[in-house]
Amino acid sequence: MVQQVTKGIKISVETNFEGTFYKNYKIQYAFEYQVTIENQSKDAVQLNARHWTILDALNNVEIVSGEGVIGNKPVLKPGESHSYKSGCLLTSPFGAMHGFYNMINLNNTQKFKVFIPTFKLSAPFAIN
C-alpha cells in the first residue's frame, strides 16, 4: 500500500493483479486498484475531478481525466473517508500510475489538488 497526504487529505492505494486475456490479438494485463480518500482536515471537501497518468514497461503512456470517481463526486466531512475500486489494462506485466484529484474546500470555496502517489502495477508471475 502507498499513502500520501496533501492539505489534510490522505490518499491510500492498494493494487491487485486480476489476470491476462487477449484483446484484438494482443495480450492485456488487467489490474485492479482500490483508493481510499480520508479527510483529515478541519473542513468539508468535495472531489470534483480526477487525472491519471498510466505507464507501462513498454513506455506506453495513457492519460485519463474526467469528472468525479466511478460516477461520484463524494463530499467528505472532517474524519470521513470514501473508498472505491477501479482498474486498468496494460500491454506489459509491469507499470505504474499516479495522478491527482481536483477538490474544493466547501467551507471557503478554495479549489486545490490532492496528489495520488505513484503506485506500481506488477503481475506476480513476472516478478523474479
C-alpha positions as MATLAB code, in Angstrom:
seq = 'MVQQVTKGIKISVETNFEGTFYKNYKIQYAFEYQVTIENQSKDAVQLNARHWTILDALNNVEIVSGEGVIGNKPVLKPGESHSYKSGCLLTSPFGAMHGFYNMINLNNTQKFKVFIPTFKLSAPFAIN';
ca = [
       0.000    0.000    0.000;
       1.152    3.527   -0.781;
      -0.081    6.630    1.024;
       0.281   10.377    0.730;
      -1.287   13.382    2.477;
      -1.943   16.688    0.684;
      -3.584   19.566    2.569;
      -5.070   17.172    5.123;
      -6.449   14.710    2.557;
      -4.881   11.247    2.853;
      -4.815    9.022   -0.225;
      -4.136    5.277    0.209;
      -3.876    2.872   -2.736;
      -3.766   -0.927   -2.850;
      -3.381   -2.906   -6.088;
      -4.186   -6.390   -7.288;
      -3.325   -8.290  -10.476;
      -6.550   -9.654  -11.995;
      -5.216  -11.777  -14.873;
      -4.437  -11.781  -18.570;
      -6.571  -12.021  -21.681;
      -6.347  -11.338  -25.377;
      -7.952   -8.314  -26.986;
      -7.502   -7.635  -30.709;
      -4.861  -10.403  -30.846;
      -2.750   -8.696  -28.172;
      -2.236   -9.848  -24.613;
      -3.607   -7.500  -21.956;
      -2.707   -7.458  -18.248;
      -5.600   -6.442  -16.001;
      -5.035   -4.645  -12.706;
      -7.437   -3.506  -10.030;
      -6.713   -0.699   -7.607;
      -8.572    0.425   -4.517;
      -8.287    4.043   -3.450;
      -9.279    5.357   -0.021;
      -9.639    9.111    0.366;
      -9.655   10.224    4.006;
     -10.393   13.766    5.123;
      -8.008   14.524    7.995;
      -8.557   18.284    7.665;
     -10.931   20.505    9.636;
     -13.025   21.440    6.588;
     -15.581   19.642    4.446;
     -14.278   18.922    0.927;
     -15.639   17.597   -2.343;
     -13.830   15.651   -5.055;
     -14.774   17.092   -8.455;
     -12.389   15.521  -10.981;
      -9.533   13.065  -11.455;
      -6.417   12.983  -13.595;
      -4.357    9.795  -14.059;
      -1.105    9.060  -15.837;
      -0.776    5.331  -16.574;
       2.614    3.974  -17.644;
       3.702    0.504  -18.695;
       7.088   -1.155  -19.100;
       6.948   -0.691  -22.891;
       6.950    3.123  -22.483;
       3.274    3.432  -23.360;
       1.617    6.367  -21.591;
      -2.125    6.834  -21.195;
      -3.706    9.962  -19.719;
      -7.182    9.651  -18.212;
      -9.133   12.678  -16.961;
     -12.740   13.091  -16.037;
     -15.337   14.193  -13.551;
     -15.528   12.519  -10.160;
     -14.629    8.907   -9.464;
     -16.789    5.972  -10.579;
     -19.654    8.373  -11.324;
     -19.489   10.058   -7.901;
     -18.327   13.416   -6.611;
     -18.057   12.494   -2.940;
     -18.340   15.083   -0.178;
     -16.166   14.288    2.825;
     -16.710   15.936    6.185;
     -13.773   16.012    8.619;
     -12.935   12.451    9.676;
     -14.889   10.814    6.838;
     -13.473    8.623    4.092;
     -14.522    7.339    0.683;
     -13.212    4.149   -0.963;
     -13.678    2.892   -4.484;
     -12.260    0.249   -6.799;
     -11.339    0.668  -10.422;
      -8.956   -0.904  -12.884;
      -6.738   -0.532  -15.888;
      -5.255   -2.620  -18.683;
      -1.572   -2.671  -19.579;
       0.217   -4.171  -22.570;
       3.057   -5.358  -20.302;
       3.092   -7.149  -16.923;
       4.631   -4.093  -15.196;
       3.574   -0.499  -14.916;
       2.713    2.352  -12.611;
       0.090    5.024  -12.076;
      -0.010    8.424  -10.454;
      -2.184   11.490  -10.637;
      -4.271   13.963   -8.718;
      -7.814   14.861   -7.726;
      -9.281   18.326   -8.178;
     -11.092   19.147   -4.963;
     -12.892   22.080   -3.409;
     -12.931   23.179    0.209;
     -16.642   23.637    0.903;
     -16.018   25.997    3.835;
     -14.115   28.662    1.853;
     -14.749   27.528   -1.811;
     -10.992   27.255   -2.454;
     -10.058   24.759   -5.168;
      -6.963   22.597   -4.682;
      -5.195   19.498   -5.971;
      -4.667   16.343   -3.934;
      -1.812   14.253   -5.265;
      -2.106   10.497   -5.731;
       1.260    8.860   -5.027;
       2.886    6.694   -7.685;
       1.928    3.071   -7.229;
       3.301    0.055   -9.034;
       1.344   -2.486  -11.033;
       3.042   -5.861  -11.394;
       1.936   -9.351  -12.341;
       3.237  -11.772   -9.684;
       4.351  -14.360  -12.273;
       6.701  -11.790  -13.835;
       8.484  -10.893  -10.605;
      11.845  -12.600  -10.274;
];
